[in-house]
Amino acid sequence: DAMVIQNPRYQVTQFGKPVTLSCSQTLNHNVMYWYQQKSSQAPKLLFHYYDKDFNNEADTPDNFQSRRPNTSFCFLDIRSPGLGDAAMYLCATSRGGDLREQYFGPGTRLTVT
Amino acid sequence: AQSVTQLDSHVSVSEGTPVLLRCNYSSSYSPSLFWYVQHPNKGLQLLLKYTSAATLVKGINGFEAEFKKSETSFHLTKPSAHMSDAAEYFCVVSGGVGRGYQKVTFGTGTKLQVIP
Protein backbone atom coordinates (compact mmCIF):
# COMPACT_ATOMS: atom_id res chain seq x y z
CA ASP A 1 0.00 0.00 0.00
CA ALA A 2 1.18 3.49 -0.81
CA MET A 3 1.84 5.33 2.38
CA VAL A 4 3.72 7.86 4.49
CA ILE A 5 6.25 6.34 6.88
CA GLN A 6 7.88 8.05 9.82
CA ASN A 7 10.87 6.76 11.73
CA PRO A 8 11.34 6.38 14.55
CA ARG A 9 7.87 6.39 16.11
CA TYR A 10 9.33 7.42 19.45
CA GLN A 11 12.52 9.41 19.91
CA VAL A 12 14.20 10.47 23.13
CA THR A 13 16.93 13.07 23.00
CA GLN A 14 18.82 15.15 25.50
CA PHE A 15 18.48 18.86 25.93
CA GLY A 16 20.68 20.53 23.31
CA LYS A 17 21.60 17.32 21.48
CA PRO A 18 20.80 17.47 17.74
CA VAL A 19 18.15 15.07 16.53
CA THR A 20 16.84 14.09 13.09
CA LEU A 21 13.39 12.75 12.32
CA SER A 22 12.74 11.01 9.07
CA CYS A 23 9.79 10.73 6.70
CA SER A 24 9.42 8.73 3.53
CA GLN A 25 6.56 8.32 1.11
CA THR A 26 5.63 5.89 -1.62
CA LEU A 27 2.87 8.12 -3.02
CA ASN A 28 5.19 10.09 -5.33
CA HIS A 29 3.63 13.33 -4.10
CA ASN A 30 5.15 16.70 -4.93
CA VAL A 31 4.55 18.34 -1.58
CA MET A 32 5.84 17.24 1.81
CA TYR A 33 4.99 18.98 5.07
CA TRP A 34 6.26 18.92 8.63
CA TYR A 35 3.90 19.73 11.48
CA GLN A 36 4.47 20.04 15.21
CA GLN A 37 1.59 18.98 17.42
CA LYS A 38 1.60 19.53 21.16
CA SER A 39 -0.79 17.83 23.51
CA SER A 40 -4.46 18.70 22.90
CA GLN A 41 -3.56 21.21 20.19
CA ALA A 42 -4.01 21.34 16.44
CA PRO A 43 -1.02 20.53 14.26
CA LYS A 44 1.14 23.57 13.56
CA LEU A 45 2.81 23.79 10.17
CA LEU A 46 6.58 24.26 10.42
CA PHE A 47 7.51 24.20 6.74
CA HIS A 48 6.87 22.39 3.50
CA TYR A 49 8.63 21.45 0.28
CA TYR A 50 6.94 21.86 -3.08
CA ASP A 51 9.23 19.66 -5.16
CA LYS A 52 12.65 21.06 -4.22
CA ASP A 53 11.37 24.47 -3.19
CA PHE A 54 11.55 24.98 0.56
CA ASN A 55 8.88 27.15 2.22
CA ASN A 56 9.35 28.12 5.84
CA GLU A 57 6.49 29.39 7.98
CA ALA A 58 7.22 32.84 9.34
CA ASP A 59 7.07 31.78 12.98
CA THR A 60 9.12 28.58 12.72
CA PRO A 61 12.19 28.89 14.96
CA ASP A 62 15.64 28.77 13.34
CA ASN A 63 16.32 25.72 15.49
CA PHE A 64 14.22 23.71 13.05
CA GLN A 65 15.64 22.82 9.65
CA SER A 66 14.62 20.44 6.92
CA ARG A 67 16.17 18.55 4.02
CA ARG A 68 14.56 16.82 1.08
CA PRO A 69 17.24 14.89 -0.82
CA ASN A 70 14.77 13.34 -3.24
CA THR A 71 11.02 13.03 -3.87
CA SER A 72 10.58 10.20 -1.42
CA PHE A 73 12.41 11.42 1.66
CA CYS A 74 12.21 14.43 3.91
CA PHE A 75 14.06 15.05 7.18
CA LEU A 76 13.38 17.32 10.12
CA ASP A 77 16.52 18.43 11.97
CA ILE A 78 16.28 20.03 15.39
CA ARG A 79 19.67 21.58 16.02
CA SER A 80 19.45 22.17 19.76
CA PRO A 81 16.26 20.72 21.21
CA GLY A 82 14.77 22.46 24.19
CA LEU A 83 12.20 21.11 26.62
CA GLY A 84 9.56 23.09 24.74
CA ASP A 85 10.24 21.11 21.58
CA ALA A 86 8.83 17.93 23.06
CA ALA A 87 5.85 17.15 20.86
CA MET A 88 4.45 14.85 18.20
CA TYR A 89 5.94 15.61 14.79
CA LEU A 90 3.75 14.78 11.83
CA CYS A 91 4.84 14.41 8.25
CA ALA A 92 2.27 14.79 5.48
CA THR A 93 2.24 14.73 1.72
CA SER A 94 -0.04 16.00 -0.99
CA ARG A 95 -0.09 15.84 -4.75
CA GLY A 96 0.08 19.61 -5.11
CA GLY A 97 -2.33 21.75 -7.09
CA ASP A 98 -6.07 21.38 -7.29
CA LEU A 99 -6.58 21.65 -3.56
CA ARG A 100 -5.82 18.04 -2.83
CA GLU A 101 -5.97 16.44 0.57
CA GLN A 102 -2.97 15.65 2.73
CA TYR A 103 -1.88 12.17 3.68
CA PHE A 104 -0.35 11.91 7.13
CA GLY A 105 2.22 9.61 8.60
CA PRO A 106 1.72 8.11 12.08
CA GLY A 107 3.99 10.70 13.68
CA THR A 108 7.14 10.66 15.79
CA ARG A 109 6.76 11.47 19.44
CA LEU A 110 9.81 13.38 20.62
CA THR A 111 10.78 13.48 24.28
CA VAL A 112 13.51 15.87 25.46
CA THR A 113 15.22 15.02 28.74
CA ALA B 1 -6.87 35.07 4.26
CA GLN B 2 -8.64 32.07 5.69
CA SER B 3 -9.67 30.74 9.07
CA VAL B 4 -11.49 27.83 10.63
CA THR B 5 -13.56 27.82 13.80
CA GLN B 6 -14.60 24.61 15.48
CA LEU B 7 -17.34 25.70 17.76
CA ASP B 8 -17.00 22.98 20.40
CA SER B 9 -13.76 21.82 21.96
CA HIS B 10 -15.48 18.80 23.54
CA VAL B 11 -18.62 16.89 22.53
CA SER B 12 -20.05 14.03 24.52
CA VAL B 13 -22.71 11.67 23.13
CA SER B 14 -24.17 8.35 24.13
CA GLU B 15 -23.44 5.33 21.98
CA GLY B 16 -26.11 4.97 19.30
CA THR B 17 -27.13 8.64 19.30
CA PRO B 18 -26.36 11.18 16.55
CA VAL B 19 -23.10 13.09 16.35
CA LEU B 20 -22.79 16.72 15.28
CA LEU B 21 -19.39 18.44 15.18
CA ARG B 22 -19.57 22.04 14.05
CA CYS B 23 -17.16 23.90 11.80
CA ASN B 24 -17.33 27.39 10.31
CA TYR B 25 -14.78 28.76 7.90
CA SER B 26 -13.78 31.89 6.07
CA SER B 27 -11.70 32.04 2.93
CA SER B 28 -10.80 34.53 0.23
CA TYR B 29 -10.69 31.69 -2.27
CA SER B 30 -13.04 28.93 -3.30
CA PRO B 31 -11.82 26.58 -0.63
CA SER B 32 -11.57 22.87 -0.24
CA LEU B 33 -12.71 21.61 3.13
CA PHE B 34 -11.72 18.46 4.96
CA TRP B 35 -12.45 16.59 8.14
CA TYR B 36 -9.67 14.51 9.68
CA VAL B 37 -9.85 12.16 12.65
CA GLN B 38 -6.98 11.50 15.05
CA HIS B 39 -7.00 8.66 17.53
CA PRO B 40 -4.63 8.93 20.52
CA ASN B 41 -0.96 8.82 19.55
CA LYS B 42 -1.80 8.28 15.90
CA GLY B 43 -1.52 10.33 12.72
CA LEU B 44 -4.46 12.03 11.08
CA GLN B 45 -6.81 10.10 8.84
CA LEU B 46 -8.98 11.76 6.20
CA LEU B 47 -12.68 11.27 6.89
CA LEU B 48 -14.08 13.22 3.96
CA LYS B 49 -13.48 16.19 1.70
CA TYR B 50 -15.42 18.86 -0.17
CA THR B 51 -13.87 20.16 -3.38
CA SER B 52 -16.70 22.07 -5.12
CA ALA B 53 -18.64 19.06 -6.36
CA ALA B 54 -21.67 17.80 -4.41
CA THR B 55 -22.39 19.83 -1.30
CA LEU B 56 -23.33 16.75 0.73
CA VAL B 57 -20.20 14.70 1.15
CA LYS B 58 -20.12 11.14 2.41
CA GLY B 59 -17.01 9.84 4.11
CA ILE B 60 -15.72 6.77 5.81
CA ASN B 61 -17.23 5.08 8.88
CA GLY B 62 -20.70 6.51 8.24
CA PHE B 63 -19.73 10.17 8.57
CA GLU B 64 -20.99 12.88 6.27
CA ALA B 65 -20.78 16.65 6.03
CA GLU B 66 -22.73 19.33 4.23
CA PHE B 67 -21.08 22.37 2.69
CA LYS B 68 -23.31 25.43 3.16
CA LYS B 69 -21.81 28.43 1.45
CA SER B 70 -24.45 30.84 2.72
CA GLU B 71 -23.66 29.87 6.30
CA THR B 72 -19.92 29.28 5.69
CA SER B 73 -20.30 26.00 7.51
CA PHE B 74 -19.12 22.44 7.04
CA HIS B 75 -20.58 20.49 9.96
CA LEU B 76 -19.75 16.81 10.42
CA THR B 77 -22.54 14.38 11.30
CA LYS B 78 -23.12 10.71 11.92
CA PRO B 79 -26.52 9.17 12.60
CA SER B 80 -25.37 6.77 15.29
CA ALA B 81 -22.19 7.02 17.36
CA HIS B 82 -20.01 4.01 17.96
CA MET B 83 -17.49 3.61 20.76
CA SER B 84 -14.70 3.52 18.18
CA ASP B 85 -15.62 7.06 17.08
CA ALA B 86 -14.12 8.48 20.26
CA ALA B 87 -11.22 10.58 18.98
CA GLU B 88 -10.25 14.13 18.08
CA TYR B 89 -11.66 15.64 14.92
CA PHE B 90 -10.10 18.47 12.94
CA CYS B 91 -11.80 20.63 10.36
CA VAL B 92 -9.34 21.91 7.75
CA VAL B 93 -9.66 24.51 5.00
CA SER B 94 -7.32 24.62 2.05
CA GLY B 95 -7.12 27.28 -0.60
CA GLY B 96 -4.82 29.48 -2.56
CA VAL B 97 -3.45 30.58 -5.87
CA GLY B 98 -0.15 30.38 -7.61
CA ARG B 99 2.11 27.46 -8.32
CA GLY B 100 -0.18 25.02 -6.70
CA TYR B 101 0.64 25.28 -3.04
CA GLN B 102 -2.52 25.52 -1.07
CA LYS B 103 -2.45 27.21 2.30
CA VAL B 104 -3.81 24.78 4.85
CA THR B 105 -5.49 25.99 8.03
CA PHE B 106 -6.50 23.66 10.83
CA GLY B 107 -9.29 24.20 13.29
CA THR B 108 -8.46 23.78 16.96
CA GLY B 109 -10.07 20.36 17.12
CA THR B 110 -13.11 18.78 18.78
CA LYS B 111 -12.66 15.92 21.15
CA LEU B 112 -15.54 13.45 20.83
CA GLN B 113 -16.39 11.32 23.82
CA VAL B 114 -18.78 8.38 23.37
CA ILE B 115 -20.50 7.14 26.50
CA PRO B 116 -21.54 3.47 26.62
Coordinates of C-alpha atoms in Angstrom, one line a residue:
Chain A
D1 CA 0.0 0.0 0.0
A2 CA 1.2 3.5 -0.8
M3 CA 1.8 5.3 2.4
V4 CA 3.7 7.9 4.5
I5 CA 6.3 6.3 6.9
Q6 CA 7.9 8.0 9.8
N7 CA 10.9 6.8 11.7
P8 CA 11.3 6.4 14.5
R9 CA 7.9 6.4 16.1
Y10 CA 9.3 7.4 19.5
Q11 CA 12.5 9.4 19.9
V12 CA 14.2 10.5 23.1
T13 CA 16.9 13.1 23.0
Q14 CA 18.8 15.1 25.5
F15 CA 18.5 18.9 25.9
G16 CA 20.7 20.5 23.3
K17 CA 21.6 17.3 21.5
P18 CA 20.8 17.5 17.7
V19 CA 18.2 15.1 16.5
T20 CA 16.8 14.1 13.1
L21 CA 13.4 12.7 12.3
S22 CA 12.7 11.0 9.1
C23 CA 9.8 10.7 6.7
S24 CA 9.4 8.7 3.5
Q25 CA 6.6 8.3 1.1
T26 CA 5.6 5.9 -1.6
L27 CA 2.9 8.1 -3.0
N28 CA 5.2 10.1 -5.3
H29 CA 3.6 13.3 -4.1
N30 CA 5.2 16.7 -4.9
V31 CA 4.6 18.3 -1.6
M32 CA 5.8 17.2 1.8
Y33 CA 5.0 19.0 5.1
W34 CA 6.3 18.9 8.6
Y35 CA 3.9 19.7 11.5
Q36 CA 4.5 20.0 15.2
Q37 CA 1.6 19.0 17.4
K38 CA 1.6 19.5 21.2
S39 CA -0.8 17.8 23.5
S40 CA -4.5 18.7 22.9
Q41 CA -3.6 21.2 20.2
A42 CA -4.0 21.3 16.4
P43 CA -1.0 20.5 14.3
K44 CA 1.1 23.6 13.6
L45 CA 2.8 23.8 10.2
L46 CA 6.6 24.3 10.4
F47 CA 7.5 24.2 6.7
H48 CA 6.9 22.4 3.5
Y49 CA 8.6 21.5 0.3
Y50 CA 6.9 21.9 -3.1
D51 CA 9.2 19.7 -5.2
K52 CA 12.7 21.1 -4.2
D53 CA 11.4 24.5 -3.2
F54 CA 11.6 25.0 0.6
N55 CA 8.9 27.2 2.2
N56 CA 9.4 28.1 5.8
E57 CA 6.5 29.4 8.0
A58 CA 7.2 32.8 9.3
D59 CA 7.1 31.8 13.0
T60 CA 9.1 28.6 12.7
P61 CA 12.2 28.9 15.0
D62 CA 15.6 28.8 13.3
N63 CA 16.3 25.7 15.5
F64 CA 14.2 23.7 13.0
Q65 CA 15.6 22.8 9.7
S66 CA 14.6 20.4 6.9
R67 CA 16.2 18.6 4.0
R68 CA 14.6 16.8 1.1
P69 CA 17.2 14.9 -0.8
N70 CA 14.8 13.3 -3.2
T71 CA 11.0 13.0 -3.9
S72 CA 10.6 10.2 -1.4
F73 CA 12.4 11.4 1.7
C74 CA 12.2 14.4 3.9
F75 CA 14.1 15.0 7.2
L76 CA 13.4 17.3 10.1
D77 CA 16.5 18.4 12.0
I78 CA 16.3 20.0 15.4
R79 CA 19.7 21.6 16.0
S80 CA 19.5 22.2 19.8
P81 CA 16.3 20.7 21.2
G82 CA 14.8 22.5 24.2
L83 CA 12.2 21.1 26.6
G84 CA 9.6 23.1 24.7
D85 CA 10.2 21.1 21.6
A86 CA 8.8 17.9 23.1
A87 CA 5.9 17.2 20.9
M88 CA 4.4 14.9 18.2
Y89 CA 5.9 15.6 14.8
L90 CA 3.8 14.8 11.8
C91 CA 4.8 14.4 8.2
A92 CA 2.3 14.8 5.5
T93 CA 2.2 14.7 1.7
S94 CA 0.0 16.0 -1.0
R95 CA -0.1 15.8 -4.8
G96 CA 0.1 19.6 -5.1
G97 CA -2.3 21.7 -7.1
D98 CA -6.1 21.4 -7.3
L99 CA -6.6 21.6 -3.6
R100 CA -5.8 18.0 -2.8
E101 CA -6.0 16.4 0.6
Q102 CA -3.0 15.7 2.7
Y103 CA -1.9 12.2 3.7
F104 CA -0.4 11.9 7.1
G105 CA 2.2 9.6 8.6
P106 CA 1.7 8.1 12.1
G107 CA 4.0 10.7 13.7
T108 CA 7.1 10.7 15.8
R109 CA 6.8 11.5 19.4
L110 CA 9.8 13.4 20.6
T111 CA 10.8 13.5 24.3
V112 CA 13.5 15.9 25.5
T113 CA 15.2 15.0 28.7
Chain B
A1 CA -6.9 35.1 4.3
Q2 CA -8.6 32.1 5.7
S3 CA -9.7 30.7 9.1
V4 CA -11.5 27.8 10.6
T5 CA -13.6 27.8 13.8
Q6 CA -14.6 24.6 15.5
L7 CA -17.3 25.7 17.8
D8 CA -17.0 23.0 20.4
S9 CA -13.8 21.8 22.0
H10 CA -15.5 18.8 23.5
V11 CA -18.6 16.9 22.5
S12 CA -20.0 14.0 24.5
V13 CA -22.7 11.7 23.1
S14 CA -24.2 8.3 24.1
E15 CA -23.4 5.3 22.0
G16 CA -26.1 5.0 19.3
T17 CA -27.1 8.6 19.3
P18 CA -26.4 11.2 16.5
V19 CA -23.1 13.1 16.3
L20 CA -22.8 16.7 15.3
L21 CA -19.4 18.4 15.2
R22 CA -19.6 22.0 14.0
C23 CA -17.2 23.9 11.8
N24 CA -17.3 27.4 10.3
Y25 CA -14.8 28.8 7.9
S26 CA -13.8 31.9 6.1
S27 CA -11.7 32.0 2.9
S28 CA -10.8 34.5 0.2
Y29 CA -10.7 31.7 -2.3
S30 CA -13.0 28.9 -3.3
P31 CA -11.8 26.6 -0.6
S32 CA -11.6 22.9 -0.2
L33 CA -12.7 21.6 3.1
F34 CA -11.7 18.5 5.0
W35 CA -12.4 16.6 8.1
Y36 CA -9.7 14.5 9.7
V37 CA -9.9 12.2 12.6
Q38 CA -7.0 11.5 15.1
H39 CA -7.0 8.7 17.5
P40 CA -4.6 8.9 20.5
N41 CA -1.0 8.8 19.5
K42 CA -1.8 8.3 15.9
G43 CA -1.5 10.3 12.7
L44 CA -4.5 12.0 11.1
Q45 CA -6.8 10.1 8.8
L46 CA -9.0 11.8 6.2
L47 CA -12.7 11.3 6.9
L48 CA -14.1 13.2 4.0
K49 CA -13.5 16.2 1.7
Y50 CA -15.4 18.9 -0.2
T51 CA -13.9 20.2 -3.4
S52 CA -16.7 22.1 -5.1
A53 CA -18.6 19.1 -6.4
A54 CA -21.7 17.8 -4.4
T55 CA -22.4 19.8 -1.3
L56 CA -23.3 16.8 0.7
V57 CA -20.2 14.7 1.1
K58 CA -20.1 11.1 2.4
G59 CA -17.0 9.8 4.1
I60 CA -15.7 6.8 5.8
N61 CA -17.2 5.1 8.9
G62 CA -20.7 6.5 8.2
F63 CA -19.7 10.2 8.6
E64 CA -21.0 12.9 6.3
A65 CA -20.8 16.7 6.0
E66 CA -22.7 19.3 4.2
F67 CA -21.1 22.4 2.7
K68 CA -23.3 25.4 3.2
K69 CA -21.8 28.4 1.5
S70 CA -24.4 30.8 2.7
E71 CA -23.7 29.9 6.3
T72 CA -19.9 29.3 5.7
S73 CA -20.3 26.0 7.5
F74 CA -19.1 22.4 7.0
H75 CA -20.6 20.5 10.0
L76 CA -19.8 16.8 10.4
T77 CA -22.5 14.4 11.3
K78 CA -23.1 10.7 11.9
P79 CA -26.5 9.2 12.6
S80 CA -25.4 6.8 15.3
A81 CA -22.2 7.0 17.4
H82 CA -20.0 4.0 18.0
M83 CA -17.5 3.6 20.8
S84 CA -14.7 3.5 18.2
D85 CA -15.6 7.1 17.1
A86 CA -14.1 8.5 20.3
A87 CA -11.2 10.6 19.0
E88 CA -10.2 14.1 18.1
Y89 CA -11.7 15.6 14.9
F90 CA -10.1 18.5 12.9
C91 CA -11.8 20.6 10.4
V92 CA -9.3 21.9 7.7
V93 CA -9.7 24.5 5.0
S94 CA -7.3 24.6 2.0
G95 CA -7.1 27.3 -0.6
G96 CA -4.8 29.5 -2.6
V97 CA -3.4 30.6 -5.9
G98 CA -0.2 30.4 -7.6
R99 CA 2.1 27.5 -8.3
G100 CA -0.2 25.0 -6.7
Y101 CA 0.6 25.3 -3.0
Q102 CA -2.5 25.5 -1.1
K103 CA -2.4 27.2 2.3
V104 CA -3.8 24.8 4.8
T105 CA -5.5 26.0 8.0
F106 CA -6.5 23.7 10.8
G107 CA -9.3 24.2 13.3
T108 CA -8.5 23.8 17.0
G109 CA -10.1 20.4 17.1
T110 CA -13.1 18.8 18.8
K111 CA -12.7 15.9 21.1
L112 CA -15.5 13.5 20.8
Q113 CA -16.4 11.3 23.8
V114 CA -18.8 8.4 23.4
I115 CA -20.5 7.1 26.5
P116 CA -21.5 3.5 26.6

